[in-house]
Short mmCIF file of C-alpha atoms in Angstrom, two decimals:
data_model
loop_
_atom_site.label_atom_id
_atom_site.label_comp_id
_atom_site.label_asym_id
_atom_site.label_seq_id
_atom_site.Cartn_x
_atom_site.Cartn_y
_atom_site.Cartn_z
CA ASP A 36 0.00 0.00 0.00
CA ALA A 37 1.19 3.48 -0.81
CA MET A 38 1.86 5.34 2.39
CA VAL A 39 3.60 7.97 4.46
CA ILE A 40 6.12 6.58 6.93
CA GLN A 41 7.67 8.46 9.80
CA ASN A 42 10.71 7.37 11.75
CA PRO A 43 11.19 7.03 14.58
CA ARG A 44 7.78 6.78 16.19
CA TYR A 45 9.20 7.98 19.50
CA GLN A 46 12.25 10.15 19.94
CA VAL A 47 13.83 11.28 23.18
CA THR A 48 16.53 13.91 23.10
CA GLN A 49 18.30 16.15 25.55
CA PHE A 50 17.68 19.84 25.93
CA GLY A 51 19.76 21.61 23.29
CA LYS A 52 20.87 18.44 21.48
CA PRO A 53 20.05 18.50 17.74
CA VAL A 54 17.53 15.98 16.53
CA THR A 55 16.30 14.90 13.09
CA LEU A 56 12.95 13.36 12.29
CA SER A 57 12.38 11.64 8.98
CA CYS A 58 9.47 11.09 6.64
CA SER A 59 9.22 9.03 3.50
CA GLN A 60 6.37 8.53 1.05
CA THR A 61 5.54 6.09 -1.70
CA LEU A 62 2.64 8.17 -3.04
CA ASN A 63 4.83 10.24 -5.37
CA HIS A 64 3.11 13.38 -4.11
CA ASN A 65 4.68 16.72 -4.98
CA VAL A 66 3.87 18.50 -1.73
CA MET A 67 5.19 17.48 1.69
CA TYR A 68 4.32 19.14 4.98
CA TRP A 69 5.53 19.16 8.57
CA TYR A 70 3.09 19.87 11.38
CA GLN A 71 3.61 20.26 15.10
CA GLN A 72 0.77 19.12 17.32
CA LYS A 73 0.67 19.63 21.06
CA SER A 74 -1.83 17.99 23.35
CA SER A 75 -5.45 19.02 22.65
CA GLN A 76 -4.30 21.51 20.03
CA ALA A 77 -4.80 21.77 16.30
CA PRO A 78 -1.97 20.55 14.08
CA LYS A 79 0.16 23.61 13.35
CA LEU A 80 1.85 23.84 9.98
CA LEU A 81 5.57 24.52 10.33
CA PHE A 82 6.56 24.50 6.65
CA HIS A 83 6.02 22.65 3.44
CA TYR A 84 7.86 21.75 0.27
CA TYR A 85 6.18 22.25 -3.07
CA ASP A 86 8.44 20.05 -5.17
CA LYS A 87 11.86 21.44 -4.24
CA ASP A 88 10.59 24.83 -3.16
CA PHE A 89 10.70 25.37 0.59
CA ASN A 90 7.90 27.44 2.15
CA ASN A 91 8.26 28.49 5.75
CA GLU A 92 5.30 29.64 7.85
CA ALA A 93 5.82 33.13 9.23
CA ASP A 94 5.69 32.06 12.87
CA THR A 95 7.90 28.97 12.62
CA PRO A 96 10.97 29.47 14.84
CA ASP A 97 14.40 29.52 13.19
CA ASN A 98 15.25 26.52 15.37
CA PHE A 99 13.24 24.38 12.95
CA GLN A 100 14.70 23.52 9.58
CA SER A 101 13.80 21.07 6.86
CA ARG A 102 15.41 19.22 3.98
CA ARG A 103 13.91 17.40 1.04
CA PRO A 104 16.70 15.62 -0.84
CA ASN A 105 14.30 13.95 -3.27
CA THR A 106 10.57 13.45 -3.91
CA SER A 107 10.27 10.59 -1.46
CA PHE A 108 12.04 11.91 1.62
CA CYS A 109 11.70 14.92 3.87
CA PHE A 110 13.50 15.67 7.14
CA LEU A 111 12.72 17.91 10.07
CA ASP A 112 15.77 19.21 11.92
CA ILE A 113 15.47 20.85 15.31
CA ARG A 114 18.79 22.53 15.96
CA SER A 115 18.53 23.18 19.69
CA PRO A 116 15.41 21.60 21.13
CA GLY A 117 13.80 23.33 24.07
CA LEU A 118 11.27 21.94 26.51
CA GLY A 119 8.52 23.71 24.57
CA ASP A 120 9.34 21.68 21.46
CA ALA A 121 8.07 18.47 23.03
CA ALA A 122 5.15 17.51 20.79
CA MET A 123 3.86 15.15 18.13
CA TYR A 124 5.36 15.92 14.74
CA LEU A 125 3.24 14.92 11.77
CA CYS A 126 4.39 14.60 8.19
CA ALA A 127 1.82 14.81 5.41
CA THR A 128 1.78 14.71 1.63
CA SER A 129 -0.58 15.80 -1.10
CA ARG A 130 -0.67 16.04 -4.84
CA ASP A 131 -1.30 19.54 -6.07
CA LEU A 132 -2.95 19.38 -9.48
CA GLY A 133 -3.08 23.12 -9.98
CA GLN A 134 -6.74 23.37 -9.19
CA GLY A 135 -9.00 22.05 -6.53
CA VAL A 136 -8.00 20.89 -3.09
CA GLN A 137 -6.58 17.42 -2.66
CA PRO A 138 -6.67 15.72 0.75
CA GLN A 139 -3.45 15.44 2.66
CA HIS A 140 -2.19 12.01 3.65
CA PHE A 141 -0.56 11.78 7.06
CA GLY A 142 2.03 9.57 8.62
CA ASP A 143 1.53 8.21 12.12
CA GLY A 144 3.75 10.89 13.62
CA THR A 145 6.86 11.06 15.77
CA ARG A 146 6.38 11.88 19.43
CA LEU A 147 9.33 13.95 20.59
CA SER A 148 10.26 14.18 24.25
CA ILE A 149 12.89 16.54 25.65
CA LEU A 150 14.85 15.67 28.79
CA ASP B 199 -6.43 33.68 16.47
CA GLN B 200 -8.14 30.46 15.52
CA GLN B 201 -9.72 30.52 12.10
CA VAL B 202 -11.27 27.07 12.48
CA LYS B 203 -13.02 26.31 15.73
CA GLN B 204 -14.37 23.08 17.12
CA ASN B 205 -15.97 24.23 20.33
CA SER B 206 -16.85 20.82 21.73
CA PRO B 207 -13.74 19.01 22.97
CA SER B 208 -15.70 15.81 23.39
CA LEU B 209 -18.98 14.10 22.51
CA SER B 210 -20.46 10.86 23.76
CA VAL B 211 -23.26 8.98 21.97
CA GLN B 212 -24.90 5.59 22.10
CA GLU B 213 -24.27 3.02 19.41
CA GLY B 214 -26.86 3.26 16.66
CA ARG B 215 -27.70 6.91 17.34
CA ILE B 216 -26.62 9.95 15.35
CA SER B 217 -23.34 11.73 16.09
CA ILE B 218 -23.16 15.40 15.12
CA LEU B 219 -19.80 17.13 15.19
CA ASN B 220 -19.67 20.86 14.64
CA CYS B 221 -17.13 23.25 13.20
CA ASP B 222 -17.12 27.03 12.75
CA TYR B 223 -14.76 29.15 10.70
CA THR B 224 -14.03 32.84 10.55
CA ASN B 225 -12.09 33.26 7.31
CA SER B 226 -14.55 34.05 4.52
CA MET B 227 -11.93 33.02 1.95
CA PHE B 228 -12.23 29.38 2.99
CA ASP B 229 -14.14 27.51 0.32
CA TYR B 230 -13.20 23.88 0.79
CA PHE B 231 -13.62 21.87 3.95
CA LEU B 232 -12.42 18.46 5.05
CA TRP B 233 -12.96 16.14 7.98
CA TYR B 234 -10.22 13.91 9.29
CA LYS B 235 -10.47 11.08 11.78
CA LYS B 236 -7.64 10.18 14.12
CA TYR B 237 -7.22 7.06 16.22
CA PRO B 238 -4.71 7.04 19.10
CA ALA B 239 -1.11 6.45 17.98
CA GLU B 240 -2.07 6.93 14.33
CA GLY B 241 -2.00 9.88 11.98
CA PRO B 242 -5.19 11.63 10.84
CA THR B 243 -6.96 9.96 7.94
CA PHE B 244 -9.14 11.77 5.44
CA LEU B 245 -12.85 11.08 5.86
CA ILE B 246 -14.99 13.38 3.73
CA SER B 247 -14.89 16.83 2.16
CA ILE B 248 -17.17 19.50 0.77
CA SER B 249 -16.75 22.41 -1.58
CA SER B 250 -18.51 25.70 -0.93
CA ILE B 251 -20.53 25.25 -4.11
CA LYS B 252 -22.44 22.52 -2.28
CA ASP B 253 -24.31 22.47 0.98
CA LYS B 254 -24.23 18.72 1.52
CA ASN B 255 -22.00 15.80 0.71
CA GLU B 256 -22.74 12.23 1.65
CA ASP B 257 -20.57 9.13 1.78
CA GLY B 258 -22.18 6.10 3.34
CA ARG B 259 -22.85 6.75 7.01
CA PHE B 260 -21.08 10.11 6.87
CA THR B 261 -22.69 13.37 5.73
CA VAL B 262 -21.19 16.82 5.87
CA PHE B 263 -23.42 19.90 5.83
CA LEU B 264 -22.18 23.37 5.04
CA ASN B 265 -23.93 26.63 5.97
CA LYS B 266 -21.88 29.36 4.32
CA SER B 267 -23.89 32.26 5.66
CA ALA B 268 -23.29 31.03 9.20
CA LYS B 269 -19.72 29.91 8.45
CA HIS B 270 -20.61 26.59 9.98
CA LEU B 271 -20.26 22.98 8.99
CA SER B 272 -21.22 19.76 10.66
CA LEU B 273 -20.42 16.09 10.26
CA HIS B 274 -23.24 13.62 10.83
CA ILE B 275 -22.55 9.95 11.45
CA VAL B 276 -25.59 7.68 11.22
CA PRO B 277 -25.73 5.13 12.69
CA SER B 278 -22.81 5.59 15.04
CA GLN B 279 -20.65 2.54 15.71
CA PRO B 280 -18.08 1.87 18.47
CA GLY B 281 -15.35 1.83 15.80
CA ASP B 282 -16.18 5.48 15.08
CA SER B 283 -14.70 6.44 18.45
CA ALA B 284 -11.82 8.74 17.55
CA VAL B 285 -10.79 12.39 17.41
CA TYR B 286 -12.36 14.23 14.49
CA PHE B 287 -10.62 17.25 13.00
CA CYS B 288 -12.26 19.84 10.82
CA ALA B 289 -9.96 21.53 8.27
CA ALA B 290 -10.44 24.35 5.79
CA SER B 291 -8.69 25.62 2.70
CA ASP B 292 -8.76 28.68 0.46
CA SER B 293 -8.66 27.20 -3.02
CA GLY B 294 -8.00 30.61 -4.53
CA GLY B 295 -4.87 31.03 -2.48
CA SER B 296 -2.51 28.22 -1.60
CA ASN B 297 -5.11 25.63 -2.32
CA TYR B 298 -3.04 22.84 -0.86
CA LYS B 299 -2.65 24.35 2.62
CA LEU B 300 -5.08 23.38 5.37
CA THR B 301 -6.05 25.10 8.59
CA PHE B 302 -7.17 22.67 11.28
CA GLY B 303 -9.43 22.90 14.30
CA LYS B 304 -8.45 21.45 17.67
CA GLY B 305 -10.56 18.35 17.22
CA THR B 306 -13.50 16.71 18.96
CA LEU B 307 -13.14 13.38 20.74
CA LEU B 308 -16.12 11.18 19.84
CA THR B 309 -16.91 8.23 22.07
CA VAL B 310 -19.55 5.78 20.85
CA ASN B 311 -20.78 3.58 23.69
CA PRO B 312 -21.97 0.03 22.95
#
């Protein structure tokens, strides 16, 4: 089955220690997204890639970076995690056809804990 | 400021009855709406959507109603089943802008009791 896979499912890191979360997709979708979701909150879009073009949300802290080396993979890098960055991180993909809205397909998320 | 609001954090219904989940939005540019369902330890999965040119869309037990003048939509599940117990997220998009970006509500936890 075509899918969106996030690794690892659970990640524990130390305060200030860089961490990378990964996402891969077999859907061949041209758009990939990273969301941060805290408990009982709406998923918050951090940034997205439209093909190779990176699009940052205005309120995403500089501490968060992303890489998309090819269509299938996208990485979320947190350079110096703080306690407030503990959250579920969701990767999603969609196919933009130039018109209309296509549903996003989500991975199962990575839960990040900061010690 | 939240542009998509789900004001009920939780809802509990009996199996076989109707579940009605509500969503309000403030951005008048939103013209496409989606519902996602999320089980614990899984990512959200797409359930049903509606364009603003319609006021109703139906898919099996799931129906979404849109009231543009009130900026309100609702998801009806009939009949409700225990397997429907999940968090339901409402999401909205402006197809005239970045039509692939979604704004989510905080979700409503639905519990269907046997």
